[in-house]
Amino acid sequence: MEPVPHVNTNLRRAPVQQRSAERLARILDACAELLDETGYEQLSTRAVAVRAEVPIGSVYRFFSNKRALADALALRNLDSYAERITSRLAVIPADDWRRAIDAVLDEYLAMKRSVPGFALVDFGAPAPDEDPADDANHRVASRLADLLCGHLGRTSDEDLVRTVLVCVEATDALLKLAFRIDPSGDRAIVTETRVLIQAYLARVLD
């Protein structure tokens, strides 16, 4: 099943030409690099423009402020995460939901350890969303429920999305603990997280 890209509502103007799309990608890449170097509070649209080697007007053509920049980076991360999971699911039997969940967790850990800016902006900007019902974990849960249902041949419904949301919230909290203990993610906490999530999901997926 092909992932459905999230419509990026943070863009003032969607890129149409290839050159414009490449410039947008450079801006987001620069934003990610600077997040690792300076943190979110010190991030500025001017610094992003300098790093991306584009005029400041090019940044404002797409984004109104640094929050919109971070939100767009988060949505790009979510699209990339969905693509990585889809590739993994393609070689996992449809009846093996435990391997599918392992793939979901493994790909998150891989991005956490290697993708620039991901430690601060994974699937949501550090500043809280104005709409609690549209926060990062809700978006991730909805996307994962669709991907898993497509792979397992199930129909997504409100109950299943809620179950996945509980897993996402629990995993988010536990992995924050794992990465506080060890910058690469404490292996024991990661293992316990995997056990907890699979035991919880067994109620509805077995």
Coordinates of C-alpha atoms in Angstrom, one line a residue:
M1 CA 0.0 0.0 0.0
E2 CA 1.4 3.4 -1.0
P3 CA 1.6 6.0 1.8
V4 CA -0.6 9.0 1.3
P5 CA 1.4 12.2 1.8
H6 CA 0.1 14.5 4.5
V7 CA -1.2 17.8 3.0
N8 CA 1.2 20.4 4.4
T9 CA -1.1 23.2 5.5
N10 CA 1.9 25.1 7.0
L11 CA 3.1 26.2 3.6
R12 CA 2.1 29.7 2.4
R13 CA 2.6 28.5 -1.1
A14 CA 3.0 25.0 -2.4
P15 CA 6.0 24.5 -4.7
V16 CA 5.0 23.9 -8.4
Q17 CA 8.3 23.8 -10.3
Q18 CA 11.1 21.4 -9.6
R19 CA 13.5 24.2 -8.7
S20 CA 11.0 25.5 -6.1
A21 CA 10.6 22.1 -4.6
E22 CA 14.4 21.7 -4.3
R23 CA 14.6 25.1 -2.6
L24 CA 12.0 24.1 -0.1
A25 CA 13.8 20.9 0.6
R26 CA 17.1 22.8 1.2
I27 CA 15.2 25.2 3.6
L28 CA 13.8 22.2 5.6
D29 CA 17.2 20.5 5.6
A30 CA 18.8 23.7 7.0
C31 CA 16.1 24.0 9.6
A32 CA 16.8 20.4 10.7
E33 CA 20.6 20.9 10.9
L34 CA 20.2 24.1 13.0
L35 CA 17.8 22.5 15.4
D36 CA 20.6 20.0 16.3
E37 CA 23.1 22.8 16.6
T38 CA 21.2 25.6 18.4
G39 CA 17.9 24.2 19.6
Y40 CA 14.4 25.5 18.8
E41 CA 14.5 28.6 20.9
Q42 CA 17.6 30.0 19.1
L43 CA 16.3 28.9 15.7
S44 CA 15.6 31.9 13.4
T45 CA 14.3 32.2 9.8
R46 CA 17.3 34.3 8.9
A47 CA 19.8 31.6 10.1
V48 CA 17.8 29.1 8.1
A49 CA 18.1 31.2 5.0
V50 CA 21.8 31.7 5.4
R51 CA 22.4 27.9 5.9
A52 CA 20.2 27.0 3.0
E53 CA 21.9 29.7 0.8
V54 CA 18.6 31.3 -0.2
P55 CA 17.3 34.8 0.1
I56 CA 15.3 35.4 3.3
G57 CA 12.3 36.2 1.1
S58 CA 12.4 32.6 -0.2
V59 CA 11.9 31.4 3.4
Y60 CA 9.0 33.8 3.9
R61 CA 7.5 32.7 0.6
F62 CA 6.8 29.3 2.1
F63 CA 6.7 30.0 5.9
S64 CA 5.3 32.8 8.1
N65 CA 7.6 32.1 11.0
K66 CA 9.9 29.5 12.6
R67 CA 6.9 27.6 14.1
A68 CA 5.6 27.0 10.6
L69 CA 9.0 25.8 9.5
A70 CA 9.2 23.3 12.4
D71 CA 5.7 22.1 11.7
A72 CA 6.5 21.5 8.0
L73 CA 9.7 19.6 9.0
A74 CA 7.6 17.5 11.4
L75 CA 5.1 16.6 8.6
R76 CA 8.0 15.8 6.3
N77 CA 9.3 13.5 9.0
L78 CA 6.0 11.8 9.3
D79 CA 5.8 11.2 5.5
S80 CA 9.3 9.8 5.6
Y81 CA 8.4 7.6 8.6
A82 CA 5.3 6.3 6.8
E83 CA 7.4 5.5 3.7
R84 CA 10.0 3.6 5.7
I85 CA 7.3 1.6 7.4
T86 CA 5.6 0.8 4.2
S87 CA 8.8 -0.6 2.7
R88 CA 9.3 -2.8 5.8
L89 CA 5.7 -4.0 5.7
A90 CA 6.1 -5.1 2.1
V91 CA 8.3 -8.0 3.2
I92 CA 6.4 -9.0 6.3
P93 CA 3.5 -11.6 6.1
A94 CA 0.1 -9.9 6.6
D95 CA -0.7 -12.2 9.5
D96 CA 2.4 -11.4 11.5
W97 CA 1.4 -8.3 13.3
R98 CA 4.2 -8.6 15.9
R99 CA 6.8 -8.2 13.2
A100 CA 4.8 -5.3 11.8
I101 CA 4.9 -3.6 15.2
D102 CA 8.6 -4.3 15.6
A103 CA 9.1 -2.5 12.2
V104 CA 7.1 0.5 13.4
L105 CA 9.3 0.8 16.5
D106 CA 12.6 0.0 14.8
E107 CA 12.0 2.7 12.1
Y108 CA 11.3 5.3 14.7
L109 CA 14.4 4.4 16.6
A110 CA 16.5 4.5 13.4
M111 CA 15.2 8.0 12.6
K112 CA 15.7 9.2 16.2
R113 CA 19.4 8.1 16.0
S114 CA 20.2 9.4 12.5
V115 CA 17.8 12.0 11.1
P116 CA 18.9 15.6 11.6
G117 CA 16.6 17.7 13.8
F118 CA 14.6 14.6 14.8
A119 CA 15.5 14.7 18.4
L120 CA 13.8 18.0 18.8
V121 CA 11.2 17.9 16.1
D122 CA 10.1 14.3 15.3
F123 CA 6.4 14.6 14.3
G124 CA 5.5 17.8 16.0
A125 CA 7.2 21.2 16.9
P126 CA 8.3 21.7 20.5
A127 CA 5.8 24.4 21.1
P128 CA 2.3 23.0 21.9
D129 CA -0.4 23.0 19.2
E130 CA -3.3 25.3 19.5
D131 CA -5.7 22.4 18.8
P132 CA -5.1 19.5 21.2
A133 CA -7.1 17.2 19.0
D134 CA -4.6 17.7 16.2
D135 CA -1.4 17.2 18.1
A136 CA 1.5 15.1 16.8
N137 CA 0.6 11.9 18.6
H138 CA -3.0 12.0 17.2
R139 CA -1.6 12.5 13.7
V140 CA 0.9 9.6 14.1
A141 CA -1.8 7.3 15.6
S142 CA -4.1 8.0 12.7
R143 CA -1.4 7.4 10.1
L144 CA -0.1 4.2 11.8
A145 CA -3.7 2.8 12.2
D146 CA -4.2 3.2 8.4
L147 CA -0.9 1.6 7.5
L148 CA -1.4 -1.3 9.9
C149 CA -4.9 -1.9 8.8
G150 CA -3.9 -1.8 5.1
H151 CA -1.2 -4.4 5.8
L152 CA -3.3 -6.7 8.1
G153 CA -6.4 -6.5 6.0
R154 CA -8.4 -4.9 8.7
T155 CA -10.8 -2.0 8.8
S156 CA -9.8 1.0 10.8
D157 CA -12.4 2.3 13.2
E158 CA -12.5 4.7 16.2
D159 CA -11.7 1.9 18.7
L160 CA -8.6 0.8 16.9
V161 CA -7.4 4.3 16.4
R162 CA -7.8 4.9 20.1
T163 CA -5.9 1.8 20.9
V164 CA -3.0 2.8 18.6
L165 CA -3.1 6.3 20.1
V166 CA -2.6 4.8 23.6
C167 CA 0.4 2.9 22.2
V168 CA 1.8 6.0 20.6
E169 CA 1.5 8.0 23.8
A170 CA 3.0 5.2 26.0
T171 CA 5.8 4.7 23.5
D172 CA 6.5 8.4 23.3
A173 CA 6.9 8.7 27.1
L174 CA 9.0 5.5 27.4
L175 CA 11.3 6.4 24.6
K176 CA 11.8 9.9 26.0
L177 CA 13.0 8.1 29.2
A178 CA 15.2 5.8 27.2
F179 CA 16.9 8.7 25.4
R180 CA 17.3 10.7 28.6
I181 CA 19.2 7.8 30.1
D182 CA 21.3 7.1 27.1
P183 CA 21.7 9.4 24.0
S184 CA 21.4 6.4 21.7
G185 CA 18.4 5.0 23.6
D186 CA 18.7 2.7 26.7
R187 CA 18.4 -0.8 25.3
A188 CA 16.6 -2.2 28.4
I189 CA 14.0 0.5 28.3
V190 CA 13.5 0.0 24.6
T191 CA 13.0 -3.8 25.2
E192 CA 10.5 -3.2 27.9
T193 CA 8.7 -0.8 25.6
R194 CA 8.4 -3.4 22.9
V195 CA 7.1 -6.0 25.4
L196 CA 4.5 -3.5 26.8
I197 CA 3.2 -2.4 23.4
Q198 CA 2.9 -5.9 22.0
A199 CA 1.1 -7.2 25.1
Y200 CA -1.4 -4.3 24.9
L201 CA -2.0 -4.8 21.2
A202 CA -2.5 -8.5 21.6
R203 CA -6.0 -7.9 23.0
V204 CA -7.2 -6.6 19.7
L205 CA -4.8 -8.1 17.1
D206 CA -4.6 -11.7 18.1

